Short mmCIF file of C-alpha atoms and ligand atoms in Angstrom, two decimals:
data_model
loop_
_atom_site.label_atom_id
_atom_site.label_comp_id
_atom_site.label_asym_id
_atom_site.label_seq_id
_atom_site.Cartn_x
_atom_site.Cartn_y
_atom_site.Cartn_z
CA MET A 204 30.14 1.83 24.23
CA SER A 205 28.17 4.58 23.37
CA LEU A 206 28.39 6.31 19.94
CA VAL A 207 28.99 9.36 21.03
CA ALA A 208 32.63 8.26 22.49
CA GLU A 209 32.66 6.01 19.50
CA VAL A 210 32.05 8.16 16.36
CA PRO A 211 35.36 10.54 15.82
CA SER A 212 33.16 13.31 14.51
CA ILE A 213 30.84 13.54 17.64
CA VAL A 214 34.08 13.35 19.88
CA SER A 215 35.28 16.20 18.18
CA ALA A 216 31.88 17.95 18.61
CA THR A 217 31.71 17.30 22.24
CA LYS A 218 34.64 18.05 25.03
CA PRO A 219 35.11 15.59 28.40
CA SER A 220 33.70 16.32 31.47
CA ASN A 221 33.66 14.22 34.42
CA GLY A 222 33.79 10.91 31.83
CA ILE A 223 30.85 12.63 30.07
CA ARG A 224 31.00 14.45 26.99
CA VAL A 225 29.31 17.91 26.94
CA LEU A 226 28.02 18.90 23.27
CA MET A 227 28.84 21.90 21.98
CA ASN A 228 26.83 24.77 19.68
CA TYR A 229 28.21 24.69 16.16
CA VAL A 230 29.00 28.04 14.50
CA ASN A 231 30.15 29.48 11.45
CA GLY A 232 31.75 25.70 10.76
CA ARG A 233 33.31 25.10 14.31
CA TRP A 234 32.35 23.81 17.43
CA ILE A 235 32.33 26.18 19.83
CA ASP A 236 31.23 26.17 23.65
CA SER A 237 27.89 27.45 24.70
CA ARG A 238 28.32 30.42 27.34
CA SER A 239 25.75 28.41 29.66
CA THR A 240 26.86 26.51 32.68
CA ASN A 241 23.43 24.48 32.69
CA LEU A 242 23.71 21.06 31.18
CA GLN A 243 21.09 18.52 30.75
CA PRO A 244 21.46 14.75 30.50
CA VAL A 245 20.99 13.03 27.07
CA MET A 246 19.54 9.90 27.76
CA ASN A 247 19.29 6.64 25.84
CA PRO A 248 15.85 5.65 26.62
CA SER A 249 16.25 1.80 25.63
CA VAL A 250 18.64 1.60 28.85
CA GLY A 251 17.91 4.63 30.62
CA GLN A 252 21.53 5.82 30.91
CA THR A 253 22.96 9.28 30.50
CA ILE A 254 24.95 9.08 27.41
CA ALA A 255 26.22 13.14 26.95
CA LYS A 256 25.48 16.48 28.66
CA VAL A 257 23.71 18.93 26.41
CA PRO A 258 24.05 22.97 27.15
CA LEU A 259 21.04 24.88 27.71
CA SER A 260 22.07 27.87 25.64
CA VAL A 261 21.59 31.55 26.60
CA PRO A 262 20.45 34.57 24.29
CA GLN A 263 24.15 35.22 23.64
CA ASP A 264 24.53 31.79 22.01
CA VAL A 265 21.72 32.58 19.62
CA ASP A 266 23.20 36.14 18.84
CA ASP A 267 26.58 34.13 17.99
CA ALA A 268 24.73 31.99 15.40
CA VAL A 269 22.50 34.48 13.94
CA ALA A 270 25.85 36.64 13.23
CA SER A 271 27.10 33.45 11.49
CA ALA A 272 24.15 33.05 9.52
CA ARG A 273 23.78 36.82 8.37
CA LYS A 274 27.50 37.19 7.44
CA THR A 275 27.26 34.29 5.15
CA PHE A 276 23.56 35.03 3.43
CA PRO A 277 24.84 37.59 0.77
CA VAL A 278 27.36 35.47 -1.22
CA TRP A 279 24.99 32.22 -0.20
CA SER A 280 21.99 33.71 -1.59
CA ASN A 281 23.82 35.22 -4.42
CA THR A 282 24.93 31.57 -5.53
CA PRO A 283 23.45 30.57 -8.37
CA VAL A 284 20.39 27.74 -7.19
CA LYS A 285 22.22 24.92 -9.55
CA GLU A 286 25.63 25.29 -7.87
CA ARG A 287 23.72 25.41 -4.37
CA VAL A 288 21.69 22.06 -5.37
CA GLN A 289 24.95 20.34 -5.98
CA VAL A 290 25.59 20.37 -1.88
CA PHE A 291 22.38 18.52 -1.59
CA PHE A 292 23.29 15.84 -4.39
CA ARG A 293 26.37 15.15 -2.15
CA TYR A 294 24.78 15.45 0.88
CA LYS A 295 22.21 12.56 0.11
CA ALA A 296 24.90 10.47 -1.26
CA LEU A 297 26.52 10.74 2.33
CA MET A 298 23.57 10.31 4.08
CA GLU A 299 22.95 6.99 1.91
CA LYS A 300 26.93 6.38 2.63
CA HIS A 301 26.46 6.70 6.69
CA MET A 302 22.56 5.00 6.78
CA GLN A 303 23.81 2.45 9.50
CA GLU A 304 25.42 4.97 11.65
CA LEU A 305 22.85 7.80 11.50
CA ALA A 306 20.52 5.19 12.52
CA ALA A 307 22.41 4.22 14.99
CA LEU A 308 22.58 7.41 16.31
CA VAL A 309 18.53 7.97 16.59
CA HIS A 310 18.28 4.61 18.21
CA GLU A 311 20.17 5.38 20.89
CA GLU A 312 18.97 8.88 21.83
CA ASN A 313 15.32 8.40 20.69
CA GLY A 314 15.09 4.56 21.49
CA LYS A 315 12.91 3.56 18.28
CA THR A 316 14.09 0.31 16.77
CA ILE A 317 16.74 0.12 14.49
CA GLY A 318 14.51 -0.67 11.58
CA GLU A 319 12.27 2.61 12.53
CA SER A 320 15.55 4.75 12.89
CA ILE A 321 16.38 3.21 8.92
CA ALA A 322 13.02 4.16 7.81
CA GLU A 323 13.64 7.67 9.44
CA VAL A 324 16.62 8.16 7.76
CA GLU A 325 15.24 6.95 4.50
CA LYS A 326 12.67 9.79 4.87
CA ALA A 327 15.33 12.36 5.61
CA ILE A 328 16.74 11.40 2.08
CA GLU A 329 13.43 11.41 0.50
CA VAL A 330 12.82 14.98 1.46
CA THR A 331 16.82 15.90 0.21
CA GLU A 332 15.82 14.24 -3.14
CA PHE A 333 12.56 16.89 -3.11
CA ALA A 334 14.92 19.66 -2.16
CA CYS A 335 17.28 18.64 -5.31
CA SER A 336 14.34 19.23 -8.03
CA MET A 337 14.34 22.47 -6.47
CA PRO A 338 15.64 24.02 -9.79
CA GLN A 339 13.36 22.57 -11.96
CA LEU A 340 10.47 23.48 -9.31
CA LEU A 341 11.74 27.40 -9.38
CA SER A 342 12.04 27.93 -13.25
CA GLY A 343 10.02 31.12 -13.94
CA GLU A 344 6.43 32.70 -14.75
CA VAL A 345 6.75 35.06 -17.08
CA LEU A 346 4.07 36.47 -19.60
CA GLU A 347 3.69 39.44 -22.41
CA VAL A 348 1.07 41.40 -20.50
CA SER A 349 0.48 44.40 -23.52
CA LYS A 350 2.24 44.52 -26.51
CA GLY A 351 6.48 44.59 -25.74
CA VAL A 352 5.64 44.22 -22.22
CA GLU A 353 6.36 41.45 -19.73
CA CYS A 354 6.03 40.82 -16.28
CA ARG A 355 7.73 37.79 -14.44
CA ILE A 356 8.42 36.72 -10.58
CA ASP A 357 11.43 35.50 -9.23
CA ARG A 358 11.96 34.06 -5.95
CA TYR A 359 14.58 35.52 -3.45
CA PRO A 360 15.18 33.87 -0.23
CA VAL A 361 13.64 34.87 3.27
CA GLY A 362 16.66 35.33 5.17
CA VAL A 363 18.00 33.84 8.30
CA VAL A 364 15.57 30.92 8.79
CA ALA A 365 15.62 29.23 12.56
CA SER A 366 14.04 25.57 12.88
CA ILE A 367 13.08 24.20 15.97
CA THR A 368 12.64 20.76 16.26
CA PRO A 369 11.12 17.70 18.66
CA PHE A 370 12.23 14.75 20.05
CA ASN A 371 10.40 12.22 18.13
CA PHE A 372 12.61 12.34 14.63
CA PRO A 373 15.98 13.61 15.40
CA ASN A 374 17.08 13.04 11.86
CA MET A 375 14.14 13.58 9.54
CA VAL A 376 12.21 16.65 10.96
CA PRO A 377 15.45 19.01 10.99
CA ASN A 378 16.04 17.50 7.05
CA TRP A 379 12.00 18.48 6.71
CA THR A 380 13.91 22.09 6.33
CA ILE A 381 17.54 22.20 6.37
CA PRO A 382 17.55 20.94 2.16
CA ASN A 383 14.61 22.90 1.00
CA ALA A 384 15.44 26.19 3.01
CA LEU A 385 19.36 25.79 2.01
CA VAL A 386 18.72 25.24 -1.40
CA LEU A 387 16.58 28.27 -1.51
CA GLY A 388 19.19 30.44 -0.51
CA ASN A 389 18.27 30.52 3.24
CA THR A 390 20.91 30.42 5.81
CA MET A 391 20.11 28.75 8.90
CA ILE A 392 20.18 28.17 12.78
CA LEU A 393 18.76 24.84 13.97
CA LYS A 394 17.60 24.32 17.53
CA PRO A 395 17.37 20.60 18.05
CA SER A 396 15.54 18.93 20.91
CA GLU A 397 17.41 18.99 24.10
CA LEU A 398 16.39 15.41 24.57
CA VAL A 399 17.65 14.05 21.36
CA PRO A 400 20.39 16.54 20.29
CA LEU A 401 23.14 13.85 18.84
CA SER A 402 21.78 13.29 15.34
CA SER A 403 22.04 17.41 14.55
CA ILE A 404 26.02 17.07 15.10
CA ARG A 405 26.12 14.26 12.30
CA ILE A 406 23.89 16.59 9.87
CA ALA A 407 26.22 19.46 10.51
CA GLU A 408 29.35 17.21 9.81
CA LEU A 409 27.74 15.48 6.47
CA LEU A 410 26.72 19.15 5.07
CA LYS A 411 30.26 20.40 5.40
CA GLU A 412 31.60 17.36 4.10
CA ALA A 413 29.21 17.85 1.16
CA GLY A 414 30.62 21.41 0.70
CA LEU A 415 28.40 23.58 2.56
CA PRO A 416 29.91 26.67 3.22
CA ASP A 417 30.99 27.60 6.80
CA GLY A 418 28.33 29.85 8.41
CA VAL A 419 25.40 28.81 6.26
CA PHE A 420 24.41 26.15 8.87
CA ASN A 421 24.50 26.60 12.48
CA ILE A 422 23.23 24.66 15.78
CA VAL A 423 22.28 26.25 18.83
CA HIS A 424 21.38 23.57 21.87
CA GLY A 425 19.22 24.35 24.82
CA GLY A 426 15.72 24.79 25.77
CA GLN A 427 12.97 27.15 26.39
CA GLU A 428 15.20 30.35 26.66
CA ALA A 429 17.06 29.81 23.27
CA VAL A 430 13.89 29.24 21.64
CA GLU A 431 12.71 32.40 23.34
CA ALA A 432 15.44 34.19 22.35
CA ILE A 433 15.10 32.79 18.30
CA CYS A 434 11.61 34.51 18.46
CA ASP A 435 12.73 37.53 19.53
CA HIS A 436 16.15 38.16 17.49
CA PRO A 437 15.40 40.68 14.71
CA GLY A 438 18.11 39.10 12.75
CA ILE A 439 16.03 35.97 12.24
CA ASP A 440 13.39 36.27 9.38
CA ALA A 441 11.58 33.16 9.61
CA VAL A 442 10.76 30.28 12.06
CA THR A 443 10.00 27.04 11.54
CA PHE A 444 8.75 24.91 14.54
CA VAL A 445 7.47 21.10 14.95
CA GLY A 446 6.49 20.14 18.75
CA SER A 447 3.37 19.68 21.04
CA THR A 448 0.67 22.31 20.31
CA LYS A 449 1.21 23.90 23.49
CA VAL A 450 4.58 25.21 22.50
CA ALA A 451 3.57 25.74 18.61
CA LYS A 452 1.14 28.58 19.64
CA LEU A 453 3.77 30.56 21.72
CA VAL A 454 6.39 29.98 19.26
CA TYR A 455 3.85 31.26 16.51
CA GLN A 456 2.32 34.07 18.53
CA ARG A 457 5.87 35.24 20.05
CA SER A 458 7.63 35.00 16.13
CA THR A 459 4.66 36.76 14.51
CA ALA A 460 4.43 39.62 17.38
CA ASN A 461 8.03 39.99 16.42
CA LEU A 462 7.15 40.07 12.42
CA LYS A 463 8.63 37.08 11.40
CA ARG A 464 6.93 34.81 9.15
CA ALA A 465 6.19 31.50 10.91
CA LEU A 466 5.15 27.81 10.48
CA CYS A 467 4.33 26.21 13.79
CA LEU A 468 3.36 22.32 13.76
CA GLY A 469 1.95 20.87 16.82
CA GLY A 470 0.45 17.96 18.33
CA ALA A 471 -2.28 15.34 17.42
CA LYS A 472 -4.95 13.19 17.87
CA ASN A 473 -5.50 11.17 14.96
CA HIS A 474 -8.86 9.26 14.37
CA LEU A 475 -8.94 5.70 12.59
CA ILE A 476 -12.90 5.34 11.42
CA VAL A 477 -13.33 1.55 10.85
CA LEU A 478 -16.46 0.22 9.03
CA PRO A 479 -17.92 -3.48 9.25
CA ASP A 480 -17.21 -3.88 5.79
CA ALA A 481 -13.11 -3.18 6.51
CA HIS A 482 -10.68 -6.00 5.13
CA GLU A 483 -10.19 -7.90 8.30
CA ASP A 484 -6.40 -8.75 8.51
CA MET A 485 -5.31 -5.59 6.91
CA THR A 486 -7.07 -3.10 9.11
CA ALA A 487 -6.37 -5.24 12.21
CA SER A 488 -2.41 -5.07 11.44
CA ASN A 489 -2.39 -1.45 9.69
CA VAL A 490 -4.35 -0.01 12.90
CA ALA A 491 -1.97 -2.16 15.20
CA ALA A 492 1.67 -1.01 13.37
CA SER A 493 0.07 2.82 13.27
CA MET A 494 -0.61 2.91 17.27
CA SER A 495 2.46 1.12 18.33
CA GLY A 496 5.59 2.20 15.26
CA CYS A 497 8.01 4.49 16.94
CA ALA A 498 6.28 3.44 20.22
CA GLY A 499 2.93 5.57 19.58
CA GLN A 500 5.67 8.74 19.33
CA ARG A 501 4.60 10.07 16.34
CA CYS A 502 2.17 12.92 15.14
CA MET A 503 0.65 10.37 12.59
CA ALA A 504 0.08 7.51 15.06
CA ALA A 505 -3.46 6.22 15.48
CA SER A 506 -4.40 7.07 18.72
CA ALA A 507 -8.33 6.90 18.77
CA MET A 508 -10.02 4.38 16.92
CA VAL A 509 -13.84 4.86 16.24
CA ALA A 510 -15.47 1.31 15.57
CA VAL A 511 -19.06 1.82 13.38
CA GLY A 512 -21.42 -0.70 14.26
CA ASN A 513 -20.18 -4.15 15.14
CA VAL A 514 -16.72 -4.61 13.97
CA ASP A 515 -15.73 -6.76 17.02
CA HIS A 516 -14.06 -9.42 14.89
CA ILE A 517 -11.75 -6.86 13.75
CA ILE A 518 -11.20 -5.74 17.53
CA LYS A 519 -10.25 -9.26 18.61
CA LYS A 520 -7.74 -9.55 15.73
CA LEU A 521 -6.23 -6.17 16.57
CA CYS A 522 -6.29 -7.62 19.95
CA ASP A 523 -3.80 -10.50 18.59
CA GLU A 524 -2.10 -8.50 16.50
CA SER A 525 -1.12 -6.13 19.32
CA ARG A 526 0.05 -9.20 21.28
CA LYS A 527 2.54 -10.06 18.69
CA ILE A 528 4.12 -6.65 19.26
CA ILE A 529 7.19 -7.14 22.10
CA PRO A 530 8.92 -3.97 23.78
CA GLY A 531 12.54 -4.35 23.35
CA LYS A 532 12.38 -6.57 20.28
CA ASN A 533 9.56 -4.86 17.55
CA LEU A 534 8.90 -2.25 20.05
CA GLY A 535 11.20 0.74 21.22
CA ALA A 536 11.29 3.06 24.46
CA VAL A 537 9.48 6.07 24.64
CA ILE A 538 11.90 8.95 25.51
CA SER A 539 11.72 9.26 29.16
CA LYS A 540 10.44 7.76 32.61
CA LYS A 541 8.10 10.98 33.00
CA ALA A 542 6.45 9.84 29.59
CA LYS A 543 6.13 6.16 30.52
CA GLU A 544 4.55 7.51 33.62
CA ARG A 545 2.05 10.33 32.01
CA ILE A 546 1.25 7.20 29.34
CA GLU A 547 0.36 4.78 32.35
CA GLY A 548 -1.40 7.44 33.93
CA TYR A 549 -3.70 8.18 30.61
CA ILE A 550 -4.22 3.85 30.92
CA THR A 551 -5.27 3.63 34.43
CA GLU A 552 -7.49 6.64 34.49
CA ALA A 553 -9.93 5.49 31.62
CA GLU A 554 -9.97 1.89 33.38
CA LYS A 555 -11.25 4.04 36.44
CA GLN A 556 -13.58 6.06 34.23
CA GLY A 557 -14.97 2.63 33.26
CA ALA A 558 -13.22 1.59 30.04
CA LYS A 559 -11.64 -1.67 29.20
CA VAL A 560 -8.05 -2.38 29.10
CA LEU A 561 -7.88 -5.29 26.10
CA VAL A 562 -4.45 -5.26 26.12
CA ASP A 563 -2.21 -3.99 28.81
CA GLY A 564 1.12 -2.49 28.31
CA ARG A 565 1.72 -1.18 31.82
CA ASN A 566 4.25 -2.12 34.35
CA CYS A 567 6.63 -3.13 31.19
CA VAL A 568 9.75 -4.37 32.26
CA VAL A 569 12.82 -5.91 29.40
CA GLU A 570 15.01 -8.31 30.72
CA GLY A 571 18.82 -7.30 30.34
CA LYS A 572 17.01 -3.58 29.64
CA GLU A 573 15.74 -3.20 33.28
CA GLU A 574 16.35 0.48 33.54
CA GLY A 575 14.85 1.32 30.08
CA PHE A 576 11.20 3.32 29.50
CA TYR A 577 9.22 0.89 28.03
CA VAL A 578 5.30 0.69 27.47
CA GLY A 579 3.68 -2.42 25.81
CA PRO A 580 1.04 -2.53 23.25
CA THR A 581 -2.49 -1.15 24.96
CA VAL A 582 -6.04 -1.60 23.45
CA ILE A 583 -8.55 0.14 25.52
CA ASP A 584 -12.18 -0.59 24.89
CA PHE A 585 -15.42 1.25 25.57
CA VAL A 586 -13.81 4.50 25.79
CA LYS A 587 -16.22 7.71 25.86
CA PRO A 588 -15.29 10.49 23.90
CA GLU A 589 -15.31 12.88 27.08
CA MET A 590 -12.91 10.99 28.78
CA ARG A 591 -9.32 12.60 28.89
CA ILE A 592 -7.87 9.55 26.80
CA ALA A 593 -9.99 10.33 23.88
CA ARG A 594 -9.76 14.01 24.19
CA GLU A 595 -5.64 14.59 24.71
CA GLU A 596 -2.31 13.38 22.94
CA VAL A 597 -1.07 10.58 24.64
CA PHE A 598 2.02 9.75 22.69
CA GLY A 599 2.31 6.27 23.84
CA PRO A 600 1.51 3.06 22.26
CA VAL A 601 -2.18 3.26 23.22
CA LEU A 602 -5.21 2.89 21.15
CA ALA A 603 -8.72 4.52 22.52
CA ILE A 604 -11.55 2.65 20.93
CA MET A 605 -14.84 4.53 20.83
CA ARG A 606 -18.31 3.24 19.72
CA ALA A 607 -20.50 4.67 17.16
CA ASP A 608 -23.46 3.87 15.55
CA THR A 609 -22.98 5.38 12.29
CA VAL A 610 -20.11 6.85 10.38
CA ASP A 611 -21.91 10.52 10.78
CA ASP A 612 -21.77 9.78 14.56
CA ALA A 613 -18.07 8.59 14.02
CA LEU A 614 -16.91 11.87 12.05
CA LYS A 615 -18.79 13.99 14.99
CA ILE A 616 -16.43 12.35 17.31
CA GLU A 617 -13.83 12.97 15.06
CA ASN A 618 -14.76 16.62 13.73
CA ALA A 619 -15.28 17.58 17.88
CA ASN A 620 -11.23 16.97 18.41
CA PRO A 621 -9.35 20.12 18.82
CA TYR A 622 -6.38 18.77 16.59
CA GLY A 623 -6.44 17.76 13.01
CA ASN A 624 -3.46 16.18 11.84
CA ALA A 625 -4.83 12.90 10.47
CA ALA A 626 -7.80 10.53 10.07
CA SER A 627 -8.23 7.44 8.01
CA VAL A 628 -11.04 5.26 7.19
CA PHE A 629 -11.16 1.53 6.55
CA THR A 630 -13.98 0.38 4.24
CA GLN A 631 -14.37 -1.59 1.34
CA SER A 632 -17.09 1.11 0.07
CA GLY A 633 -15.81 3.85 -2.13
CA GLY A 634 -18.80 5.90 -1.14
CA ALA A 635 -18.22 5.97 2.62
CA ALA A 636 -14.42 6.24 2.17
CA ARG A 637 -15.39 9.87 0.05
CA HIS A 638 -17.61 10.69 2.50
CA VAL A 639 -14.92 10.64 5.29
CA ILE A 640 -12.42 12.39 2.71
CA GLU A 641 -14.74 15.37 2.48
CA HIS A 642 -16.22 15.46 6.10
CA ALA A 643 -13.03 14.86 8.48
CA SER A 644 -11.47 18.00 10.07
CA ALA A 645 -7.95 16.96 9.11
CA GLY A 646 -5.19 17.72 7.02
CA MET A 647 -4.04 14.46 6.20
CA ILE A 648 -6.61 11.56 5.34
CA GLY A 649 -5.74 8.06 4.68
CA VAL A 650 -8.03 5.23 3.11
CA ASN A 651 -7.14 1.85 4.17
CA ILE A 652 -3.79 3.51 5.58
CA GLY A 653 -2.64 3.69 9.21
CA VAL A 654 -0.12 6.29 9.21
CA PRO A 655 -1.25 8.54 5.84
CA VAL A 656 2.09 10.67 5.55
CA PRO A 657 1.95 12.16 2.09
CA ARG A 658 5.36 10.84 0.10
CA GLU A 659 7.09 13.83 -1.57
CA PRO A 660 6.35 16.08 -3.42
CA PHE A 661 2.90 16.06 -1.65
CA SER A 662 3.54 18.49 1.17
CA PHE A 663 2.98 17.40 5.17
CA GLY A 664 0.92 19.53 7.40
CA GLY A 665 -2.08 19.08 9.28
CA TRP A 666 -5.15 21.93 10.28
CA ASN A 667 -6.74 23.22 13.29
CA ASP A 668 -4.73 22.95 16.71
CA SER A 669 -1.95 20.83 14.76
CA LYS A 670 -0.70 23.51 12.82
CA PHE A 671 -0.23 27.37 12.95
CA GLY A 672 0.57 29.32 10.12
CA ALA A 673 -0.03 29.06 6.19
CA GLY A 674 1.09 26.32 3.98
CA ASP A 675 2.57 23.17 4.67
CA ILE A 676 6.38 22.58 6.24
CA THR A 677 7.50 20.12 3.03
CA GLY A 678 6.91 19.73 -0.56
CA LYS A 679 5.87 22.70 -3.27
CA SER A 680 4.23 24.21 -0.22
CA SER A 681 7.44 25.12 1.63
CA ILE A 682 8.51 27.12 -1.38
CA GLU A 683 6.14 29.79 -0.38
CA PHE A 684 7.37 30.12 3.25
CA LEU A 685 10.77 30.10 2.47
CA THR A 686 11.23 32.50 -0.65
CA LYS A 687 9.78 36.06 -1.30
CA PRO A 688 8.68 36.70 -4.68
CA LYS A 689 9.55 39.59 -6.67
CA LYS A 690 7.54 40.75 -9.04
CA THR A 691 9.46 42.89 -12.30
CA THR A 692 7.31 44.46 -15.07
CA ILE A 693 9.95 45.69 -18.52
CA LYS A 694 8.89 47.64 -21.16
CA TRP A 695 11.30 46.11 -24.08
CA ASN A 696 10.11 48.26 -26.78
CA PRO A 697 10.27 52.19 -25.85
CA GLU A 698 7.99 52.65 -29.01
CA SER A 699 5.26 50.61 -27.45
CA LYS A 700 1.98 52.53 -26.50
CA VAL A 701 1.71 54.22 -23.15
CA ASN A 702 -1.46 53.27 -21.50
CA TRP A 703 -2.71 53.25 -17.86
CA MET A 704 -1.42 49.53 -17.41
CA SER A 705 2.23 50.29 -19.03
P1 NAD B 113 7.85 20.11 22.39
O1 NAD B 113 6.89 20.85 22.49
O2 NAD B 113 8.20 19.43 24.06
O3 NAD B 113 9.35 20.36 21.91
C1 NAD B 113 9.36 21.03 20.80
C2 NAD B 113 10.27 21.72 20.90
O4 NAD B 113 10.20 23.19 21.73
C3 NAD B 113 12.23 21.66 21.16
O5 NAD B 113 12.89 21.48 20.56
C4 NAD B 113 11.89 22.37 22.82
O6 NAD B 113 13.28 22.58 23.32
C5 NAD B 113 11.09 23.41 22.86
N1 NAD B 113 10.40 23.90 23.79
C6 NAD B 113 9.75 22.85 25.02
N2 NAD B 113 9.16 23.65 25.65
C7 NAD B 113 9.04 25.15 25.40
C8 NAD B 113 8.55 25.97 25.92
N3 NAD B 113 7.89 26.30 26.72
N4 NAD B 113 9.08 27.62 25.36
C9 NAD B 113 9.47 27.56 23.94
N5 NAD B 113 10.57 26.23 23.58
C10 NAD B 113 10.02 25.21 24.33
O7 NAD B 113 7.45 18.98 21.86
P2 NAD B 113 8.32 17.36 22.10
O8 NAD B 113 7.89 16.70 23.34
O9 NAD B 113 9.72 17.74 21.79
O10 NAD B 113 7.81 16.48 20.74
C11 NAD B 113 6.36 15.60 20.72
C12 NAD B 113 5.17 16.55 20.32
O11 NAD B 113 5.56 17.07 18.98
C13 NAD B 113 4.11 15.90 19.88
O12 NAD B 113 3.08 16.51 20.39
C14 NAD B 113 4.07 15.77 18.75
O13 NAD B 113 2.81 14.71 18.18
C15 NAD B 113 4.57 16.90 17.82
N6 NAD B 113 4.79 16.87 16.67
C16 NAD B 113 4.00 17.20 15.65
C17 NAD B 113 4.72 16.94 14.12
C18 NAD B 113 3.54 17.64 13.04
O14 NAD B 113 4.09 17.47 11.98
N7 NAD B 113 2.66 18.26 13.47
C19 NAD B 113 5.88 16.27 14.29
C20 NAD B 113 6.17 15.81 15.13
C21 NAD B 113 6.36 15.85 16.69
#
């Protein structure tokens, strides 16, 4: 039995239609029908079955959500931050209490393993903890700038913030924006990925249970039409987007053309540079885990490895480690049949162009889950930088190995790629590590770490084609994006001298 039919709050956020449940939008604290009759199936990728249908909302649905968020903004933004934050202490506790259920939902709609789903919810809790520290971080900047004259900065919320999220982290990525934006006094509209819309239902329910007033947080389901309506809507002040580079660029251009603030995180092609002095076992297990975790559907996944000099011993060990990753056990499904075909297409094309497939995950079928969308771990050696598999984001459990003679040659390959989310170096030489830290063209760097996600309070965000807009989406950097600074100059003493500054 699917969780969509089992969990009472999800049943109440959906309506039955021909034996399958249809999702509703969440506006002003209530679940309401979308005006759209265009429904898209939501699949369980592990078994290839439809578990629900999601409406592809129309612009009028966005209007409803904006009206709700605008109406509640004056009251919520005027609530002291120390009161607003109390909701998020309770929200965090509720996420912990419902951890298993939240993780089961992620597993069901996304296909990642239960262990990975738990880790995802744990990360969502960590960003919520950061939001709970907001009152401490916001305490003011004030200085006596002339005798008896003071300047101070107060931070005001931007207004209504819309957040558009991808399929690969149905719980964590929405929570990158929700706690920070709301604690800072904004109201919000979430447009979750239409491929994984279920987790957002429980996010809304738990926020309500935690005491968030109705209308502060709203959900509009849908795809391109809803996103375009968000970019165009004059009642929305700021947009955060996480997804592919192609759409990140479109959303950034359209939102900023409409004079909104926008911060749009895009795709990735993360290079791991492996030197001959790297620790053999640690490197092999880290690279294999980075390449295959969440079935390679992470913007921080190792996608390309640049082998410097002779590291054949590490590549052999890496292949051994990769063969221990078993689809359906410690490797989840990819999101769709289309994604499986796309990933396998990249492998076949690289092979035809002369690359050598060392571990082959194509044509993978899991017993008992024959209709699921699985790709096994894949390691391909002797890939050339000009091949498509080396240049483009594959977003599957596939590692393309390129060969380089020197660290600088490896850095040239890394630098030439248009993306810039993450890069890592595996070495025991501090000097070589420092060289890569300084010269890799990426926003997040790892040394002997396959997935260098900065933990809170360090902010998350890449460079180049992996991010459009200033600042990062989490951590202290998010405060700049989600607030407006007001600068006030006060003369406390009427007798103080008048000069050109005061
Ligand atoms: P996607 O770009 O297809 O979709 C993201 C969002 O955009 C969804 O909500 C979707 O409904 C909407 N959308 C899709 N096409 C659109 C269009 N033409 N116009 C307007 N809106 C549209 O991304 P995805 O496949 O859901 O997610 C995977 C991508 O996200 C990968 O490229 C991955 O690297 C990236 N990602 C990046 C980060 C990061 O922090 N940089 C984090 C997670 C995922």
